[in-house]
């Protein structure tokens, strides 16, 4: 472990992060909402801590190795989330305690979008903007994490994507390669955000709401500036725009990159994960449509709007809503929550287990059946035109089983803390899948939970966001042995 | 597919099965309960159908091949369960419909132990005896299925046990090998039943209850002759005996065989699955004990009795009860249901996914973490002293993921039929794991469910009992191609 080097990097990250507290200060000045001081203090604390960590190690040089990567990634999210909670704490919103602001900050940076705040519409513009920005920054982090870093660390079978990553592939040094990839992806991320914001604005949102919601849309975050979420606007145009950008953001950003670079849609049409992603969304939308028409007795246009919007929102793990879907009839709420377990595509800002893993699990299941019928034949698993090494299949299985096991452990802890089964189930699903809204007690917000539950859920968000293993590996003694 | 040969076997099975309707006739005569006719008709129908299938193919000879094995196993349980429902239907119990008696019969033969009958204490002795006997016969089937047949078919990684199976191993012909193994195992099964019945009798049960409960104990079945289950006896001695025999029956019968043959306990002490099995039971018992003392405010002796009895009963998937555990506080009911997913040891009469698979999933998860830390090292998964081929690991993963997927599909179907989430979750768990009692609406019995739900649950029992793939494989077109 190159501890000194890692501390140096953490110092740099904190200094950069401190700068992100300046825009909310600007918003506070612009709207004269009096919220500037909290962000200024947050800025100072982050900057000074960063300097304290960085300056003594200013001249330190060295290359990060793979193993250091795990620690840097976990510290990135954990430490920034903690410092990100400071301005929220100082803003003194409805007397939020430490567990509340930490939950909110983790929920922001992990793009989960679960909130403990009731009464968003009454908050100051600066705080609202800051929450949205946290998600946007989290999304930037995730893009790089998912496309460049996790594949290199070999997490949960995502080395599958190693060959498709833009940038020099065979370079074993972490930093230069990530930098190159990051720049290209952020360009796309920024471009999408701008187009999304302009579209929202054109459809009738205020400039403030347009920018705010573009942040949480492309980040698959789901934070809103209104308690009623997207439903507040009551506009089918806004819902359509939102749906389109959620769909786009749930796709592997490598595909966007390849598409933009080649000015062709071919990268999408020949990507197996993309096809399954679209198929899932269409299938679940249709089921939702039928249930809403025949069981909830919605008229067709209302059913159509609601079915598509919520399917895309929940299946991509964004978590926006226009209706209280937890009250929809039959299995629909649970089906949507199940869809969030599949989540977005790998290399997107979406959460969940990722479509590609689901596809691989399905293919492996089918292969096991074939093996039973033809015991002596050998079947390879193919994705598109390439056949996968067994080690990737095993990594995906390991991911799946660990995900399920961790899910049950978190659920039992929440039930030990007094939550009922439906609430505990959906709260863990919504947080681990980085979805946001749950069912039962947490259908609207998480304010009624105890501090313990909030801490546990904040940690489950981090587990989900870091694809379980990045964080889990730190809990093994083996990792800490030189 | 050797259809004619399979029909011939089915005929023989039905004729043998018809004979099992004679003992209940004897019980009817003994207790003069007037229930004899239903069983006599059931006997006639089964026997005649068997003869019709068998006689035209009397002289047919041939050897079953592996692929025929799937069909024979599925038909064995499905057809016998359907014919087993006939005497229940004819007995005209509280006006049970077709879905009810089919559910009850499947529940008996799969040793699930879920019941749709309310008012067991008022039933005739012959019907009560018949239900218990169904479980006992189901248990006999399972022993042979689990120890001899499934490993040969290669289901879900159970070929792991191929080498340890008693009898000639390298013989590729199905029938002679199974016959030899079956004889040895049934001897042990019968012996256990007799000792169990004598113990119950000695502890104060009537002879009728002693025999009845010994049937459902060694079969890990859970049917009782009283609505209150074992709680009816209110005897700590009976609970202790029950606990011991559930524990024994949850162990791989190959171990019992090896132990009896060598007159040594060494087979147990060096079996990794046995050790994990005991560890799980002790751990869950301790947690249950603590919750019952500190949250349910049970006094120590009551907490102790209840914690151990219910942990063993649910974790082995027997499903006997002495208290309404679904009302216990916090996460305890859900924890027990989770434990039933792990279930008994492979090669036992227990249900669930089996301890050995759980152990392998855990080891694979640990291996994935090790691989992340040491990317270039190669780790083999060991169970005891032998290292496992990757194909077995993959089969176990395939089993796990398919189990989970099927679980969610069944759960959604039940919710579509109007069940609430907790009931749907626990009903599918209780039936697929061949456990019996659930939570919510199905905590005591399944009588309130619709016919559709009962059929779905009966099928889920069969899926669970046949380790998913034996049945699933029949749904693939590939299987039916010559
Ligand atoms: K989200
Ligand atoms: K049972």
mmCIF file of C-alpha atoms in Angstrom, chain A residues 93-97 99-100 103-104 114-119 227 419 423 436 441-454 457:
data_model
loop_
_atom_site.group_PDB
_atom_site.id
_atom_site.type_symbol
_atom_site.label_atom_id
_atom_site.label_comp_id
_atom_site.label_asym_id
_atom_site.label_seq_id
_atom_site.Cartn_x
_atom_site.Cartn_y
_atom_site.Cartn_z
ATOM 1 C CA UNK A 93 -32.377 22.504 7.276
ATOM 2 C CA UNK A 94 -35.371 21.438 9.381
ATOM 3 C CA UNK A 95 -32.853 20.558 12.109
ATOM 4 C CA UNK A 96 -31.284 17.680 10.198
ATOM 5 C CA UNK A 97 -28.886 15.683 12.372
ATOM 6 C CA UNK A 99 -27.024 10.936 10.220
ATOM 7 C CA UNK A 100 -29.454 12.896 8.032
ATOM 8 C CA UNK A 103 -27.373 10.096 4.309
ATOM 9 C CA UNK A 104 -28.334 12.973 2.010
ATOM 10 C CA UNK A 114 -33.152 8.926 -1.668
ATOM 11 C CA UNK A 115 -33.866 11.947 0.537
ATOM 12 C CA UNK A 116 -34.501 12.595 4.221
ATOM 13 C CA UNK A 117 -35.708 16.120 3.540
ATOM 14 C CA UNK A 118 -39.435 16.865 3.656
ATOM 15 C CA UNK A 119 -40.430 20.192 2.156
ATOM 16 C CA UNK A 227 -41.378 17.181 -3.225
ATOM 17 C CA UNK A 419 -38.736 -1.705 10.055
ATOM 18 C CA UNK A 423 -40.134 -1.264 3.950
ATOM 19 C CA UNK A 436 -33.921 6.215 -4.486
ATOM 20 C CA UNK A 441 -42.604 3.804 4.852
ATOM 21 C CA UNK A 442 -39.928 4.978 2.430
ATOM 22 C CA UNK A 443 -42.168 5.522 -0.605
ATOM 23 C CA UNK A 444 -41.778 9.290 -0.367
ATOM 24 C CA UNK A 445 -38.743 9.946 1.786
ATOM 25 C CA UNK A 446 -36.518 8.367 4.410
ATOM 26 C CA UNK A 447 -37.058 10.958 7.156
ATOM 27 C CA UNK A 448 -38.943 8.601 9.482
ATOM 28 C CA UNK A 449 -36.094 6.103 9.833
ATOM 29 C CA UNK A 450 -33.778 5.910 12.816
ATOM 30 C CA UNK A 451 -30.197 7.171 12.665
ATOM 31 C CA UNK A 452 -28.924 3.588 12.643
ATOM 32 C CA UNK A 453 -31.049 2.710 9.620
ATOM 33 C CA UNK A 454 -29.865 5.836 7.840
ATOM 34 C CA UNK A 457 -28.538 2.569 4.144
#
